[in-house]
XYZ file of C-alpha atoms in Angstrom:
523
model
C 104.705 121.146 92.409
C 107.364 123.135 94.280
C 105.205 126.236 94.639
C 107.364 127.466 97.529
C 110.329 128.032 95.226
C 111.139 131.549 93.986
C 109.791 132.543 90.567
C 107.350 129.629 90.723
C 104.806 130.723 88.087
C 107.526 131.335 85.494
C 109.768 128.391 86.400
C 107.618 125.447 87.455
C 109.440 122.655 89.279
C 107.920 119.398 90.402
C 108.973 116.623 92.737
C 108.301 112.929 92.220
C 107.242 111.531 95.582
C 107.325 107.780 96.020
C 106.045 106.460 92.683
C 106.496 102.874 93.889
C 107.488 101.863 97.399
C 109.427 98.628 97.115
C 108.996 96.376 100.152
C 112.642 95.372 99.880
C 113.332 98.957 100.970
C 112.528 97.895 104.553
C 115.441 95.460 104.475
C 117.634 98.045 102.766
C 116.753 100.599 105.460
C 117.933 98.294 108.264
C 121.182 97.579 106.403
C 121.815 101.286 105.734
C 121.046 102.226 109.355
C 123.825 99.919 110.543
C 126.251 101.095 107.867
C 125.571 104.792 108.539
C 126.025 104.435 112.293
C 129.319 102.579 111.835
C 130.676 105.060 109.273
C 129.661 108.167 111.259
C 131.281 106.719 114.368
C 134.486 105.812 112.497
C 134.874 109.069 110.547
C 133.315 111.540 113.032
C 131.300 112.928 110.120
C 129.089 115.832 111.115
C 125.865 114.420 109.711
C 123.008 116.137 111.515
C 119.721 114.347 112.029
C 117.710 117.043 113.827
C 117.696 120.704 114.795
C 119.010 120.079 118.300
C 122.258 118.591 116.992
C 122.729 121.738 114.856
C 122.127 123.970 117.910
C 124.615 121.957 119.986
C 127.231 122.448 117.250
C 126.453 126.181 117.045
C 126.722 126.639 120.823
C 130.144 124.963 120.820
C 131.630 127.469 118.331
C 134.189 129.683 120.176
C 134.468 133.398 119.385
C 131.412 133.318 117.123
C 131.821 136.924 115.976
C 135.048 136.025 114.111
C 133.274 133.463 111.934
C 130.933 133.652 108.961
C 128.570 131.068 107.501
C 128.784 129.347 104.161
C 125.375 127.885 103.340
C 124.925 125.395 100.511
C 122.000 123.411 99.187
C 122.237 120.380 96.902
C 119.875 120.940 93.977
C 117.374 118.081 93.547
C 119.441 115.826 95.780
C 117.242 112.710 95.790
C 116.796 112.334 92.008
C 120.411 113.416 91.366
C 121.852 110.410 93.197
C 122.986 108.111 90.421
C 123.847 104.439 90.622
C 127.537 105.328 90.223
C 127.452 107.827 93.083
C 125.702 105.389 95.400
C 128.167 102.642 94.477
C 131.072 104.999 95.289
C 129.455 105.818 98.650
C 129.070 102.106 99.426
C 132.719 101.486 98.467
C 133.774 104.331 100.797
C 131.636 102.955 103.634
C 133.136 99.464 103.163
C 136.492 100.903 104.299
C 134.996 101.479 107.754
C 132.502 98.630 108.163
C 131.695 95.243 106.693
C 129.296 95.252 103.760
C 128.590 91.943 102.054
C 127.872 91.543 98.338
C 124.345 90.472 99.224
C 123.765 93.682 101.225
C 125.091 95.805 98.361
C 122.797 94.020 95.928
C 119.818 94.572 98.245
C 120.539 98.318 98.584
C 120.817 98.779 94.812
C 117.812 96.578 94.061
C 115.612 98.665 96.382
C 116.213 101.651 94.061
C 114.468 100.055 91.119
C 111.441 102.222 90.455
C 108.861 101.751 87.741
C 106.599 104.376 86.236
C 104.297 103.723 83.325
C 102.957 106.153 80.753
C 100.941 105.147 77.687
C 101.628 101.475 78.443
C 105.410 101.975 78.310
C 108.066 102.131 81.033
C 109.205 105.650 81.885
C 112.903 106.243 82.568
C 115.089 109.292 83.123
C 116.602 110.841 80.017
C 120.086 111.106 81.512
C 120.189 107.522 82.806
C 117.990 105.118 80.808
C 117.357 102.594 83.559
C 114.956 102.120 86.462
C 117.381 103.346 89.169
C 115.939 106.171 91.271
C 116.027 107.346 94.905
C 112.482 108.481 95.599
C 111.199 110.659 98.415
C 108.922 108.687 100.701
C 110.530 105.320 100.025
C 111.457 103.189 103.021
C 115.204 103.758 102.657
C 115.292 107.140 100.884
C 116.507 109.154 103.894
C 119.085 106.521 104.859
C 120.420 106.446 101.303
C 120.881 110.222 101.417
C 122.721 109.885 104.733
C 125.133 107.347 103.253
C 125.825 109.574 100.250
C 126.068 112.532 102.653
C 128.881 110.900 104.650
C 130.725 110.272 101.385
C 130.223 113.914 100.332
C 131.523 115.190 103.682
C 134.626 113.045 103.224
C 135.190 114.524 99.739
C 134.825 118.180 100.814
C 136.515 118.088 104.220
C 139.837 119.352 102.794
C 138.147 122.615 101.797
C 137.336 123.618 105.380
C 139.775 124.091 108.248
C 139.181 121.698 111.147
C 136.395 120.116 109.089
C 133.879 122.723 110.321
C 131.128 121.635 107.956
C 127.949 119.648 108.455
C 125.130 118.238 106.393
C 121.456 117.468 106.887
C 120.170 115.571 103.853
C 120.517 118.154 101.069
C 121.223 121.183 103.303
C 124.791 122.025 104.267
C 126.301 124.560 106.655
C 129.938 125.487 107.274
C 131.785 128.194 109.200
C 134.794 130.165 107.950
C 137.103 132.025 110.351
C 138.356 135.533 109.565
C 137.653 135.263 105.842
C 137.036 138.233 103.580
C 134.076 138.116 101.165
C 136.385 137.348 98.218
C 138.088 134.523 100.138
C 134.694 133.101 101.144
C 133.504 133.216 97.529
C 136.669 131.429 96.399
C 135.950 128.642 98.900
C 132.362 128.481 97.584
C 133.721 128.014 94.054
C 135.968 125.179 95.240
C 132.925 123.613 96.876
C 130.952 123.893 93.632
C 133.792 122.269 91.713
C 133.957 119.333 94.133
C 130.209 118.747 93.879
C 130.447 118.976 90.079
C 132.931 116.077 90.133
C 130.276 114.029 91.960
C 127.661 114.883 89.345
C 125.751 117.195 91.698
C 124.801 120.859 91.588
C 124.747 123.181 94.595
C 123.613 126.693 95.371
C 125.815 128.603 97.823
C 125.629 131.713 100.000
C 128.999 132.838 101.347
C 130.122 135.246 104.068
C 126.783 135.201 105.934
C 126.613 136.284 109.563
C 123.062 134.927 109.972
C 121.831 131.599 108.622
C 118.312 130.199 108.264
C 118.951 126.492 108.595
C 116.200 123.881 108.977
C 113.659 125.516 111.319
C 116.051 127.772 113.236
C 117.836 131.082 112.574
C 121.448 131.144 113.783
C 123.070 134.519 114.507
C 126.862 134.585 114.893
C 127.376 138.224 116.099
C 124.997 137.792 119.059
C 125.407 134.015 119.505
C 121.638 133.658 119.596
C 119.156 131.462 117.758
C 115.387 131.532 117.295
C 112.609 129.659 115.431
C 112.467 130.132 111.665
C 109.676 129.619 109.136
C 109.671 130.390 105.420
C 107.990 133.608 104.341
C 105.159 131.916 102.443
C 104.617 129.249 105.082
C 101.291 129.185 106.963
C 101.216 127.246 110.228
C 98.237 124.970 110.874
C 97.521 122.822 113.917
C 94.957 120.115 114.599
C 91.737 121.829 115.731
C 90.757 121.245 119.339
C 87.332 120.023 118.195
C 88.706 117.471 115.755
C 88.025 113.760 116.141
C 91.275 112.961 117.974
C 91.884 111.368 121.384
C 91.608 113.854 124.252
C 95.197 113.257 125.390
C 96.494 114.310 121.964
C 94.392 117.475 121.899
C 95.543 118.433 125.397
C 99.250 117.925 124.695
C 99.407 119.817 121.370
C 99.753 123.378 122.842
C 102.246 122.275 125.506
C 104.377 120.388 122.979
C 104.426 123.448 120.674
C 105.466 125.631 123.594
C 108.221 123.190 124.535
C 109.484 122.993 120.951
C 109.645 126.774 120.514
C 111.424 127.148 123.857
C 114.051 124.576 122.917
C 114.937 126.303 119.647
C 115.067 129.769 121.245
C 118.296 130.850 122.919
C 116.523 133.118 125.405
C 113.160 134.663 126.250
C 113.731 137.669 124.004
C 114.180 135.464 120.923
C 111.147 133.410 121.942
C 108.940 136.473 122.331
C 110.027 137.958 118.996
C 108.826 134.904 117.036
C 105.919 133.474 119.027
C 103.119 135.661 117.571
C 102.604 133.597 114.396
C 102.418 130.376 116.390
C 100.113 131.936 118.972
C 97.787 133.058 116.174
C 97.836 129.557 114.640
C 96.839 128.077 117.999
C 94.013 130.594 118.300
C 92.715 129.678 114.825
C 92.732 126.025 115.915
C 90.500 126.843 118.884
C 93.065 126.768 121.700
C 93.211 129.347 124.521
C 96.731 128.341 125.574
C 99.228 131.210 126.022
C 102.762 130.493 124.854
C 105.411 131.226 127.492
C 109.156 130.729 127.396
C 110.457 127.799 129.450
C 114.180 127.815 130.019
C 116.004 124.525 129.676
C 117.333 125.022 133.191
C 113.766 125.249 134.540
C 112.830 121.842 133.175
C 113.515 118.895 135.502
C 115.775 116.213 134.038
C 113.931 113.156 132.820
C 114.230 110.039 134.919
C 116.310 107.382 133.211
C 114.961 103.866 133.163
C 117.585 101.170 133.006
C 115.063 98.353 132.791
C 113.055 97.785 129.641
C 109.714 96.038 129.922
C 107.955 94.049 127.223
C 104.694 95.898 126.760
C 101.589 94.634 124.977
C 99.714 97.541 123.401
C 95.979 97.623 122.739
C 95.183 100.280 120.109
C 91.430 100.701 119.676
C 90.269 103.335 117.172
C 89.059 106.561 118.786
C 85.903 108.418 117.830
C 83.964 111.098 119.673
C 80.769 109.471 118.438
C 81.420 106.496 120.751
C 80.196 107.246 124.284
C 81.608 104.079 125.867
C 84.945 104.556 127.602
C 86.680 101.702 125.795
C 89.955 102.167 127.667
C 88.357 101.947 131.095
C 86.295 98.914 130.080
C 89.389 97.165 128.734
C 91.448 97.785 131.872
C 88.593 96.664 134.130
C 88.367 93.403 132.138
C 92.121 93.012 132.533
C 91.841 93.405 136.313
C 88.874 91.039 136.459
C 90.240 88.125 134.429
C 93.918 88.465 135.403
C 93.710 89.325 139.085
C 96.599 88.887 141.506
C 95.407 85.320 142.138
C 95.594 84.403 138.466
C 98.592 82.321 137.304
C 98.856 84.679 134.311
C 98.922 87.904 136.362
C 102.671 88.318 135.819
C 102.128 88.279 132.068
C 98.975 90.391 131.867
C 98.737 93.335 134.249
C 98.569 97.112 134.050
C 102.357 97.390 134.027
C 102.903 95.461 130.812
C 99.519 95.783 129.084
C 98.890 99.363 127.950
C 96.191 101.087 125.960
C 96.715 103.830 123.414
C 93.981 105.067 121.091
C 94.569 105.144 117.356
C 93.073 107.856 115.163
C 90.303 107.147 112.678
C 90.874 107.726 108.984
C 90.590 111.340 107.858
C 88.216 112.428 105.111
C 90.878 112.265 102.389
C 91.657 108.641 103.247
C 87.969 107.725 103.417
C 87.325 109.229 99.969
C 90.419 107.536 98.536
C 89.317 104.146 99.896
C 85.817 104.669 98.513
C 87.163 105.562 95.067
C 89.468 102.543 94.997
C 86.636 100.268 96.089
C 84.298 101.665 93.430
C 86.905 101.337 90.671
C 87.760 97.812 91.769
C 84.116 96.785 91.669
C 83.651 98.136 88.171
C 86.980 97.047 86.688
C 88.127 93.826 88.321
C 85.275 92.019 90.054
C 83.472 89.452 87.966
C 79.946 88.665 89.117
C 78.957 86.042 86.543
C 81.578 83.651 85.154
C 81.543 79.921 84.446
C 83.620 77.674 82.194
C 81.927 74.356 82.992
C 81.226 72.193 79.965
C 77.951 71.151 81.543
C 76.498 74.225 83.329
C 74.061 71.986 85.213
C 77.010 70.433 87.081
C 78.599 73.756 88.090
C 79.200 73.834 91.893
C 77.910 77.422 92.022
C 75.751 77.898 88.905
C 77.293 80.550 86.663
C 79.829 81.746 89.257
C 82.535 79.105 89.613
C 85.260 81.394 88.185
C 84.798 84.246 90.679
C 87.857 85.151 92.794
C 88.282 86.600 96.301
C 85.173 85.148 97.906
C 83.961 83.834 101.242
C 81.896 80.707 100.600
C 79.756 78.324 102.615
C 79.541 74.557 102.140
C 76.413 72.866 103.511
C 76.654 69.111 104.097
C 73.233 67.441 104.163
C 72.719 63.974 105.647
C 69.850 62.144 107.303
C 70.811 64.080 110.428
C 71.176 67.812 111.110
C 73.001 69.672 108.267
C 76.528 70.927 108.912
C 78.101 74.067 107.486
C 81.677 75.040 106.697
C 82.955 78.590 106.027
C 85.927 78.957 103.688
C 87.708 81.510 101.504
C 89.332 81.501 98.087
C 91.515 84.260 96.636
C 91.847 82.311 93.366
C 88.984 81.097 91.185
C 86.491 79.198 93.316
C 86.663 76.246 90.945
C 90.346 75.676 91.843
C 89.436 75.680 95.528
C 86.554 73.292 94.799
C 88.927 70.889 93.027
C 91.177 70.923 96.118
C 88.204 70.082 98.321
C 87.200 67.208 96.009
C 90.782 65.911 96.098
C 90.775 65.926 99.923
C 87.500 63.954 99.879
C 88.974 61.369 97.512
C 92.528 60.790 98.819
C 92.858 59.576 102.370
C 96.292 61.145 102.925
C 94.573 64.556 102.513
C 91.708 63.852 104.908
C 93.083 66.318 107.489
C 93.487 69.229 105.073
C 90.349 71.010 106.341
C 87.645 70.575 108.959
C 85.272 69.846 106.081
C 87.407 66.982 104.751
C 87.672 65.506 108.254
C 83.878 65.481 108.546
C 83.395 63.988 105.058
C 85.771 61.140 105.884
C 83.858 60.484 109.102
C 80.692 60.138 107.020
C 82.436 57.869 104.532
C 83.834 55.667 107.308
C 80.324 55.253 108.734
C 78.824 54.684 105.250
C 76.556 57.709 105.635
C 75.185 59.235 102.457
C 75.715 62.971 102.077
C 75.246 65.867 99.678
C 77.233 69.139 99.525
C 75.921 72.451 98.249
C 78.035 75.575 97.817
C 77.132 79.234 98.214
C 79.008 82.541 97.951
C 78.592 84.663 101.071
C 80.781 87.653 100.246
C 83.226 88.968 97.681
C 86.056 91.025 99.224
C 89.595 92.153 98.521
C 92.432 89.807 99.348
C 95.614 90.962 101.119
C 97.027 94.177 99.688
C 100.714 94.925 99.965
C 99.815 98.626 100.036
C 97.147 98.753 102.747
C 98.557 95.746 104.670
C 95.004 94.526 105.194
C 93.115 91.435 104.099
C 89.381 92.051 103.925
C 88.881 88.465 102.775
C 90.196 86.964 106.040
C 88.306 89.564 108.081
C 84.999 88.650 106.474
C 85.692 84.935 106.904
C 86.153 85.442 110.642
C 82.981 87.532 110.752
C 80.882 84.770 109.171
C 82.453 82.141 111.457
C 81.612 84.239 114.541
C 78.014 84.873 113.451
C 77.306 81.330 112.219
C 75.147 78.811 114.078
C 77.694 77.208 116.414
C 76.083 73.729 116.828
C 76.124 73.146 113.063
C 79.470 74.834 112.289
C 82.441 72.638 111.350
C 85.112 75.366 111.593
C 87.390 75.270 114.634
C 87.835 78.173 117.065
C 91.562 78.374 116.200
C 90.665 79.738 112.757
C 89.622 83.020 114.384
C 93.193 83.752 115.476
C 94.975 82.315 112.461
C 97.378 84.547 110.522
C 96.456 85.703 107.040
C 98.151 83.340 104.615
C 97.555 85.551 101.584
C 100.448 87.822 102.570
C 102.927 84.994 102.026
C 102.906 85.504 98.263
C 104.584 88.894 98.788
C 107.532 87.454 100.750
C 110.913 87.507 99.029
C 111.375 83.753 99.463
C 108.280 83.192 97.335
C 109.339 85.508 94.513
C 110.515 83.765 91.362
């Protein structure tokens, strides 16, 4: 719910955030990034991407006191982008860069969003199809930028010298020597132009001060300072939270640097720092915020040479006393010393360590709930469709999916074991194994089949028994993890090595269950 909006209890508004994140959006994002960069460069569109670009534009305004602001906000910008509007924006962009039919199809296809209610597909009332630009999708921001460049092209005739800019759904323009009535007339023209595009805007005309993004711009004084909404409460990560020490140490300094950069001088910094200082105090920090002028900061050293860096990202927890980073770097120095032929590839210059944060409580609870629901709803613990149950490979459980299993081959010598996985019904995997034992052209399918054919070639009698070791989730396109492959590697590592048939290369093999989500495999 948009509880920050005025008159919230009486006029409740809600926002649909990422109902379904299509993976094709990653491809669409890369395409849109290229298109946006080409169009902005060709048209000189003032499409802001951060606060600093807004400040640079504000500082470049001459004779600021003779200007006034016109502020406009596109109402419900993301959901208001229709398929027609996006198609018009793509057609406009194609005048300045090359866009293939395949790229256009990919961009539009990434906007297909499905919601279900009472076992039926939910669609918008005004456009009965699945097209929607959702917040949080991979290419949502880039789509808004493309439409934004098209909007700026449509409204540029309203403003002299094209003194108008846009950040997503927030727009800001300056008007020189305009009376309030003249400014309001321009605002009406702006509303009319947006209405032609099927969009609604709210406008504020003839303003000498503007709250835009997270900064307040003041034309009479030419100053700017940090801005936060009236009902906004600032929170920072507590200094006793379970985060890496380097992150905790840099939080106060980074806040100080940010506030200094969006303050025109020390007076503006001092007038707004109290709320942030209090937020730091609540988070357990003793750091005192002080204004740092941009001139006082040394210029960063430019590096012309890029180095291919291998990152090691172990999870960080204060409960672990071992200094994992130091241990890792000492092992690096030990095994890849200056005398090693691989020292040029693996050294402290191109192998870096950076801790990753552990899951927070909300994520832990969410994972637990999903796991519990999955166990109760989807996992089958007793299923068999064998005509003769006495011949079932795993009595009563041959139809179970997503399992790690063990095959034990018994001969007149020491028994051998093989660890395998199956994300389909085990019986299908068992049939594949039997086929590899029967047909010689499949003898190299698995390490188990290789061993069985060795026994057959030496006329050695054998018997195979099957056992389920673990049931786990296969690769998820949401979490990007495959617990099934992880557990398989665990059982291979902990198995009795002399009797294990699996090869060491299986420990570093890529998860093959993710392949079914690739576009080339979609029918």
